[in-house]
Coordinates of C-alpha atoms in Angstrom, one line a residue:
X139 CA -47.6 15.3 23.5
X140 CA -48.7 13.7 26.7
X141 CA -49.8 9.9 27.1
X142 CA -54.0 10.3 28.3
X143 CA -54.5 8.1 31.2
X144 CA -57.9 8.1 32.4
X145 CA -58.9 8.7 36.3
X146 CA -62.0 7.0 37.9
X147 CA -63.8 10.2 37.6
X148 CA -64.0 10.8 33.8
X149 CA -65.1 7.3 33.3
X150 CA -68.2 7.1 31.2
X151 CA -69.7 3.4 31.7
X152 CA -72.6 2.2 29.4
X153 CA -74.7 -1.1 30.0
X154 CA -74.8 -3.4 27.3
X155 CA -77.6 -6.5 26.8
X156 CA -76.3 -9.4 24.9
X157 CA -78.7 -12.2 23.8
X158 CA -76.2 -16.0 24.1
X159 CA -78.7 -18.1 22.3
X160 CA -77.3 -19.8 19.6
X161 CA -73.6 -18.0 20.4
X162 CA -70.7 -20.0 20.2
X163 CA -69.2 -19.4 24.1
X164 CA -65.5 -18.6 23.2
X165 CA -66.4 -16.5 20.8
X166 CA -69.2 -14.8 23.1
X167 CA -66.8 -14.6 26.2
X168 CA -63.9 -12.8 24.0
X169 CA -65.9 -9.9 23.1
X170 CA -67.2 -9.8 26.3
X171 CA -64.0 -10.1 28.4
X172 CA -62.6 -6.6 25.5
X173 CA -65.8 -4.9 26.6
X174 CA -65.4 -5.3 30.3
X175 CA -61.6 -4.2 30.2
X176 CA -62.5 -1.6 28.3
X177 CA -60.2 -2.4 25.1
X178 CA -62.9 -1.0 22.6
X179 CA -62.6 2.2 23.9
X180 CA -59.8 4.9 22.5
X181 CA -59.6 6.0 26.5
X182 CA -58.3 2.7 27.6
X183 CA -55.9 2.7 30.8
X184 CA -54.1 -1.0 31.2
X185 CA -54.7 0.5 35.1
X186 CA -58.2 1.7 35.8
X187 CA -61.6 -0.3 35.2
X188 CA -63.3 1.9 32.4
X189 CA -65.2 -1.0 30.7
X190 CA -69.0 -1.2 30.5
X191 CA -71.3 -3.3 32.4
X192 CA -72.6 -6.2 30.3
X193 CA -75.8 -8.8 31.1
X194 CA -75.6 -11.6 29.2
X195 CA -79.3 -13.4 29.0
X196 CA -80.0 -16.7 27.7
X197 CA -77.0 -17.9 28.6
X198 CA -78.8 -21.5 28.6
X199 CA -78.5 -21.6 25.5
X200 CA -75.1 -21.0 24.0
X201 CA -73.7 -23.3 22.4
X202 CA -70.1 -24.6 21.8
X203 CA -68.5 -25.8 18.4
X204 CA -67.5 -29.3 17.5
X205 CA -68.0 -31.9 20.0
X206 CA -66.9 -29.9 23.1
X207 CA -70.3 -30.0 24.7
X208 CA -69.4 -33.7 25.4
X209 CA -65.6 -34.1 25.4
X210 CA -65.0 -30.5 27.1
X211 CA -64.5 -31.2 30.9
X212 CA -64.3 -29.2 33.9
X213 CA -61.7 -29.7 36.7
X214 CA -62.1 -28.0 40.0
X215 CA -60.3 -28.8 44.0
X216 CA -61.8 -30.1 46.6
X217 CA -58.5 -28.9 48.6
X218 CA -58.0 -32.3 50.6
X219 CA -55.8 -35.1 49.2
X220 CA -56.8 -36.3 45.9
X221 CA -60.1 -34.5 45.8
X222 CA -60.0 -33.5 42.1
X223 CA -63.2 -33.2 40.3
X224 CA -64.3 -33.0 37.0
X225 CA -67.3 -32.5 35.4
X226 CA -68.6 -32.1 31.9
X227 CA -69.6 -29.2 29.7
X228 CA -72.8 -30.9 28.8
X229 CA -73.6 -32.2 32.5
X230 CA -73.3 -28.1 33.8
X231 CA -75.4 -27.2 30.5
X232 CA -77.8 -29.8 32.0
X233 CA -77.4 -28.6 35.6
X234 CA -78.6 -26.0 38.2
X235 CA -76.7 -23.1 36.9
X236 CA -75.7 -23.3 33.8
X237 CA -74.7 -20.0 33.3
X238 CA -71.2 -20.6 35.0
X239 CA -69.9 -22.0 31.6
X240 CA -70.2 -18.4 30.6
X241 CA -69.2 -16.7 33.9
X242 CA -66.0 -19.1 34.0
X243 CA -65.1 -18.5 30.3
X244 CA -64.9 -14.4 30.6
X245 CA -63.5 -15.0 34.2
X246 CA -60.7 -16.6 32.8
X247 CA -59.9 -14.1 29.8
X248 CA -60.0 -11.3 32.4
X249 CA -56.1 -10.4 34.0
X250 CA -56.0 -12.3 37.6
X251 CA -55.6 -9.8 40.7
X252 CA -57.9 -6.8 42.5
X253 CA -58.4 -5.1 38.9
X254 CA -59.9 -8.3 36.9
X255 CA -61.6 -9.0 39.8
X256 CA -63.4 -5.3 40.2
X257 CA -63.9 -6.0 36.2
X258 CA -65.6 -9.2 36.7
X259 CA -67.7 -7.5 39.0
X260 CA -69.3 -5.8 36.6
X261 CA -70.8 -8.9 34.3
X262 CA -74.1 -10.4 34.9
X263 CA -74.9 -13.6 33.6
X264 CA -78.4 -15.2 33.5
X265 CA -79.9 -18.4 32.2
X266 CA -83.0 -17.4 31.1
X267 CA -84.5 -14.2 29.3
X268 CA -85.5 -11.9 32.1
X269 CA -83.1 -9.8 34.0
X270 CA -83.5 -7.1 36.7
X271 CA -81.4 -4.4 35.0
X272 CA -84.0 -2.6 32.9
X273 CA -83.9 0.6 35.3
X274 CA -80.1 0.9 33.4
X275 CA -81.7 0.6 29.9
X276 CA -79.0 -1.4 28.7
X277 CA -78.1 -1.1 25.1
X278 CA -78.8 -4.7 22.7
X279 CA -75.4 -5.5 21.3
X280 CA -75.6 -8.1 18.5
X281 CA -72.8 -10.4 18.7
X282 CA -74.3 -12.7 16.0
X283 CA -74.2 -9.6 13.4
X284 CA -70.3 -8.7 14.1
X285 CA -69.3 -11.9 12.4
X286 CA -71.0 -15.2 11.0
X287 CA -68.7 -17.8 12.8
X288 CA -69.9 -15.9 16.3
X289 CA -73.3 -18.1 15.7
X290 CA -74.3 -21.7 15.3
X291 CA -77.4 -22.9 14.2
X292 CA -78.4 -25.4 16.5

């Protein structure tokens, strides 16, 4: 028998919808980051990007457990001396885009280099409901459903 390692051109990608409200964002960004590697699928190459393309809507409103919507903190560069920043979970809930806590979350899960990057490509993340991938059909995937601890009720 012969290890199967898949090319680029036998790679069947699907779009998948998931609905964050009330999703605890590790949780959330765990089963996203196995779908976008392409983990779930009995094809998997540790070389070639055969995940699925995922949107993620109402990202808003996912939640985190215990108290890290307030203690959680953020820490990004300015790249000049002493410019480190840091910023709350909550405050970027509260923000302009709060999506990112998602985005950053699966970004980080993802390996680092040209493949988790080409992988990351392929998430969407949006705040609110409406997206403008419905000329894909994207399948609903119910997180919530897989296991109760995915969801909080707020």
């Amino acid at each position: 028998m012969t290890t199967y390692s898949a090319k680029a051109a036998n790679i069947e990608k699907k779009w998948l919808l998931i609905d964050a409200s009330g999703l605890i964002v590790g949780r959330l960004a765990t089963i996203v980051a196995m779908r976008l590697r392409g983990k779930h699928k009995a094809t998997y190459t540790p070389h070639v990007d055969d995940g699925d393309n995922v949107i993620v809507i109402n990202a808003a409103k996912a939640v985190f457990s215990g108290r890290k919507r307030e203690k959680k903190v953020y820490y990004h560069h300015t790249g000049f001396i002493g410019g480190i920043k840091e910023r709350t979970a909550k405050s970027i809930f509260e923000g302009r885009f709060p999506e990112r806590i998602v985005e950053k979350a699966v970004e980080r899960m993802l390996p680092r280099g040209p493949l988790g990057r080409q992988q990351f490509s392929n998430l969407r993340v949006y705040k609110g409901p409406d997206h403008p991938h419905a000329a894909q059909t994207p399948t609903p995937f119910d997180i919530a459903k897989l296991n109760a601890k995915n969801s909080r009720s707020v």
